[in-house]
mmCIF file of C-alpha atoms in Angstrom:
data_model
loop_
_atom_site.group_PDB
_atom_site.id
_atom_site.type_symbol
_atom_site.label_atom_id
_atom_site.label_comp_id
_atom_site.label_asym_id
_atom_site.label_seq_id
_atom_site.Cartn_x
_atom_site.Cartn_y
_atom_site.Cartn_z
ATOM 1 C CA GLY A 1 -2.041 129.302 128.372
ATOM 2 C CA LEU A 2 1.114 129.920 130.312
ATOM 3 C CA ILE A 3 1.848 132.738 132.666
ATOM 4 C CA ASN A 4 5.267 133.837 131.546
ATOM 5 C CA GLY A 5 7.232 136.365 133.433
ATOM 6 C CA LEU A 6 7.375 138.596 136.352
ATOM 7 C CA LEU A 7 5.383 138.636 139.539
ATOM 8 C CA ASP A 8 6.109 141.958 141.181
ATOM 9 C CA LEU A 9 5.496 140.992 144.798
ATOM 10 C CA ASP A 10 4.686 143.766 147.277
ATOM 11 C CA ILE A 11 4.388 142.208 150.726
ATOM 12 C CA LYS A 12 2.955 144.182 153.642
ATOM 13 C CA PHE A 13 3.172 143.368 157.347
ATOM 14 C CA ASN A 14 1.442 145.019 160.312
ATOM 15 C CA ASP A 15 3.218 146.642 163.285
ATOM 16 C CA ASP A 16 3.849 143.193 164.798
ATOM 17 C CA ASN A 17 5.403 142.099 161.485
ATOM 18 C CA LYS A 18 2.540 139.715 160.813
ATOM 19 C CA PHE A 19 1.520 139.204 157.197
ATOM 20 C CA VAL A 20 -1.258 141.593 156.171
ATOM 21 C CA ASN A 21 -1.418 141.216 152.401
ATOM 22 C CA SER A 22 0.634 141.434 149.281
ATOM 23 C CA SER A 23 -0.010 142.751 145.857
ATOM 24 C CA LEU A 24 1.586 141.323 142.794
ATOM 25 C CA SER A 25 1.972 142.784 139.388
ATOM 26 C CA LYS A 26 3.738 142.365 136.083
ATOM 27 C CA ILE A 27 3.003 138.757 135.257
ATOM 28 C CA LYS A 28 3.673 137.949 131.648
ATOM 29 C CA SER A 29 1.260 135.363 130.334
ATOM 30 C CA VAL A 30 0.373 133.685 127.073
ATOM 31 C CA ASN A 31 -3.260 133.620 125.919
ATOM 32 C CA PHE A 32 -4.453 135.226 129.124
ATOM 33 C CA ASN A 33 -7.678 136.955 128.152
ATOM 34 C CA ASP A 34 -9.462 137.798 131.413
ATOM 35 C CA PHE A 35 -9.330 141.545 131.945
ATOM 36 C CA LYS A 36 -10.376 141.637 135.611
ATOM 37 C CA MET A 37 -11.270 138.770 137.909
ATOM 38 C CA HIS A 38 -11.617 137.841 141.577
ATOM 39 C CA HIS A 39 -10.431 134.304 142.162
ATOM 40 C CA LYS A 40 -11.535 132.366 145.254
ATOM 41 C CA LYS A 41 -10.656 128.717 145.812
ATOM 42 C CA TYR A 42 -10.139 126.365 148.705
ATOM 43 C CA LEU A 43 -6.720 124.772 148.947
ATOM 44 C CA TYR A 44 -5.351 121.708 150.702
ATOM 45 C CA LYS A 45 -1.649 121.088 151.265
ATOM 46 C CA ASN A 46 -0.510 117.465 151.343
ATOM 47 C CA LYS A 47 2.388 117.631 153.802
ATOM 48 C CA LYS A 48 3.842 114.298 152.649
ATOM 49 C CA THR A 49 4.179 115.348 148.994
ATOM 50 C CA ASN A 50 4.411 119.130 149.574
ATOM 51 C CA MET A 51 1.762 119.527 146.868
ATOM 52 C CA VAL A 52 -1.199 121.880 147.109
ATOM 53 C CA SER A 53 -4.482 121.201 145.357
ATOM 54 C CA VAL A 54 -7.830 122.896 144.880
ATOM 55 C CA VAL A 55 -10.504 121.158 146.952
ATOM 56 C CA ASN A 56 -14.163 121.556 147.851
ATOM 57 C CA LYS A 57 -14.783 124.015 150.703
ATOM 58 C CA ASP A 58 -16.192 121.107 152.749
ATOM 59 C CA HIS A 59 -12.812 119.312 152.782
ATOM 60 C CA LYS A 60 -11.790 119.024 156.448
ATOM 61 C CA GLU A 61 -8.391 120.707 155.865
ATOM 62 C CA ALA A 62 -9.495 123.212 153.196
ATOM 63 C CA LYS A 63 -8.211 126.764 153.558
ATOM 64 C CA ASN A 64 -9.681 129.774 151.835
ATOM 65 C CA ALA A 65 -7.386 131.291 149.176
ATOM 66 C CA GLU A 66 -8.275 134.546 147.444
ATOM 67 C CA LEU A 67 -6.640 136.840 144.943
ATOM 68 C CA SER A 68 -7.752 139.425 142.424
ATOM 69 C CA TYR A 69 -6.068 140.192 139.146
ATOM 70 C CA LYS A 70 -6.400 142.349 136.081
ATOM 71 C CA THR A 71 -4.696 142.371 132.712
ATOM 72 C CA LEU A 72 -2.732 145.595 132.204
ATOM 73 C CA ASP A 73 -1.086 145.098 128.807
ATOM 74 C CA ARG A 74 -0.515 142.572 126.001
ATOM 75 C CA LYS A 75 2.393 142.190 123.587
ATOM 76 C CA ASP A 76 3.665 139.369 121.344
ATOM 77 C CA GLY A 77 1.264 136.844 122.871
ATOM 78 C CA PHE A 78 2.108 137.868 126.440
ATOM 79 C CA SER A 79 -0.051 139.696 128.960
ATOM 80 C CA LEU A 80 1.003 141.975 131.771
ATOM 81 C CA VAL A 81 -1.196 141.069 134.741
ATOM 82 C CA GLU A 82 -1.498 142.732 138.131
ATOM 83 C CA ILE A 83 -2.440 140.525 141.083
ATOM 84 C CA ASP A 84 -3.620 141.520 144.534
ATOM 85 C CA LEU A 85 -3.030 138.594 146.867
ATOM 86 C CA LYS A 86 -5.679 138.560 149.615
ATOM 87 C CA THR A 87 -4.394 135.481 151.482
ATOM 88 C CA GLY A 88 -0.934 133.962 151.721
ATOM 89 C CA ARG A 89 -1.309 130.223 151.234
ATOM 90 C CA PRO A 90 1.590 127.947 150.214
ATOM 91 C CA HIS A 91 1.930 127.784 146.417
ATOM 92 C CA GLN A 92 -1.298 129.822 146.189
ATOM 93 C CA ILE A 93 -0.598 131.747 142.997
ATOM 94 C CA ARG A 94 0.908 128.738 141.269
ATOM 95 C CA VAL A 95 -2.032 126.479 142.146
ATOM 96 C CA GLN A 96 -4.800 128.990 141.504
ATOM 97 C CA PHE A 97 -3.510 129.928 138.060
ATOM 98 C CA ALA A 98 -2.754 126.304 137.133
ATOM 99 C CA SER A 99 -6.319 125.397 138.141
ATOM 100 C CA ARG A 100 -7.518 127.900 135.526
ATOM 101 C CA LYS A 101 -5.303 126.263 132.873
ATOM 102 C CA HIS A 102 -2.666 129.029 133.186
ATOM 103 C CA PRO A 103 0.350 127.428 134.912
ATOM 104 C CA LEU A 104 3.281 129.737 135.552
ATOM 105 C CA TYR A 105 6.030 129.669 132.962
ATOM 106 C CA GLY A 106 8.716 127.249 134.099
ATOM 107 C CA ASP A 107 6.662 125.751 136.942
ATOM 108 C CA GLN A 108 7.684 122.090 136.938
ATOM 109 C CA ARG A 109 5.363 121.167 139.807
ATOM 110 C CA TYR A 110 2.003 122.574 138.712
ATOM 111 C CA GLY A 111 2.674 123.029 135.001
ATOM 112 C CA GLN A 112 4.653 119.890 134.198
ATOM 113 C CA ASN A 113 2.511 119.150 131.134
ATOM 114 C CA VAL A 114 3.387 122.421 129.371
ATOM 115 C CA ASN A 115 6.745 123.503 130.798
ATOM 116 C CA LYS A 116 10.129 122.114 129.858
ATOM 117 C CA VAL A 117 12.679 120.694 132.276
ATOM 118 C CA GLY A 118 15.291 123.313 133.073
ATOM 119 C CA GLN A 119 13.051 126.346 132.666
ATOM 120 C CA GLN A 120 13.285 128.716 135.611
ATOM 121 C CA ILE A 121 9.914 129.409 137.235
ATOM 122 C CA ALA A 122 8.887 132.943 136.330
ATOM 123 C CA LEU A 123 8.338 134.431 139.776
ATOM 124 C CA TRP A 124 10.066 137.583 140.947
ATOM 125 C CA SER A 125 9.773 139.232 144.332
ATOM 126 C CA HIS A 126 10.099 142.915 143.514
ATOM 127 C CA LYS A 127 9.241 144.772 146.715
ATOM 128 C CA LEU A 128 9.145 143.954 150.433
ATOM 129 C CA GLU A 129 7.717 146.437 152.923
ATOM 130 C CA ILE A 130 7.902 145.899 156.707
ATOM 131 C CA ILE A 131 7.711 147.880 159.933
ATOM 132 C CA HIS A 132 10.985 147.665 161.877
ATOM 133 C CA PRO A 133 10.270 145.788 165.137
ATOM 134 C CA THR A 134 11.982 148.305 167.452
ATOM 135 C CA THR A 135 12.089 151.663 165.651
ATOM 136 C CA LYS A 136 8.597 151.169 164.101
ATOM 137 C CA GLU A 137 10.052 152.760 160.981
ATOM 138 C CA LYS A 138 8.681 151.602 157.627
ATOM 139 C CA MET A 139 11.351 149.764 155.667
ATOM 140 C CA GLU A 140 11.115 149.089 151.943
ATOM 141 C CA PHE A 141 13.318 146.784 149.890
ATOM 142 C CA ILE A 142 13.174 146.779 146.088
ATOM 143 C CA CYS A 143 14.922 144.433 143.690
ATOM 144 C CA GLU A 144 14.438 144.846 139.947
ATOM 145 C CA PRO A 145 14.199 141.729 137.782
ATOM 146 C CA PRO A 146 17.065 140.814 135.461
ATOM 147 C CA ASN A 147 17.024 142.145 131.917
ATOM 148 C CA GLU A 148 16.573 138.677 130.441
ATOM 149 C CA TYR A 149 13.884 136.350 129.169
ATOM 150 C CA PRO A 150 11.054 136.234 130.087
ATOM 151 C CA TRP A 151 11.121 139.404 132.220
ATOM 152 C CA ASN A 152 12.300 141.697 129.425
ATOM 153 C CA LEU A 153 9.418 140.939 127.060
ATOM 154 C CA LEU A 154 7.110 143.731 128.264
#
């Protein structure tokens, strides 16, 4: 199946503005039946091709990649999925879902066999939360997705 739609990305940083974690929600997917799942893989990034792949944990350059997700809603063959990203690896969500036969809608790199050329990858950064480096004040930035396909399906 395809993951079609919105990733609502909530990124959190610590007081030194170092990545802590991010939680993602509102992914629209086709034929996505898992209700709740913890997903742990080991990833390797080929710097020459800029491609990331799932590898055995014994691979000399393997990096742990973890996320949890749960299905929140379904409509017209789409599922609303919430993801809690535990690590922040390059292309992590794209690779981990593609490895489960659920490439992101529009992802030409990791879903080239099911997506069409010209489709926009269905990722949306919804919320960014940081601690200001000098005032130590929490800052939050929110950007709603456009009211267009595929984000307006659910």
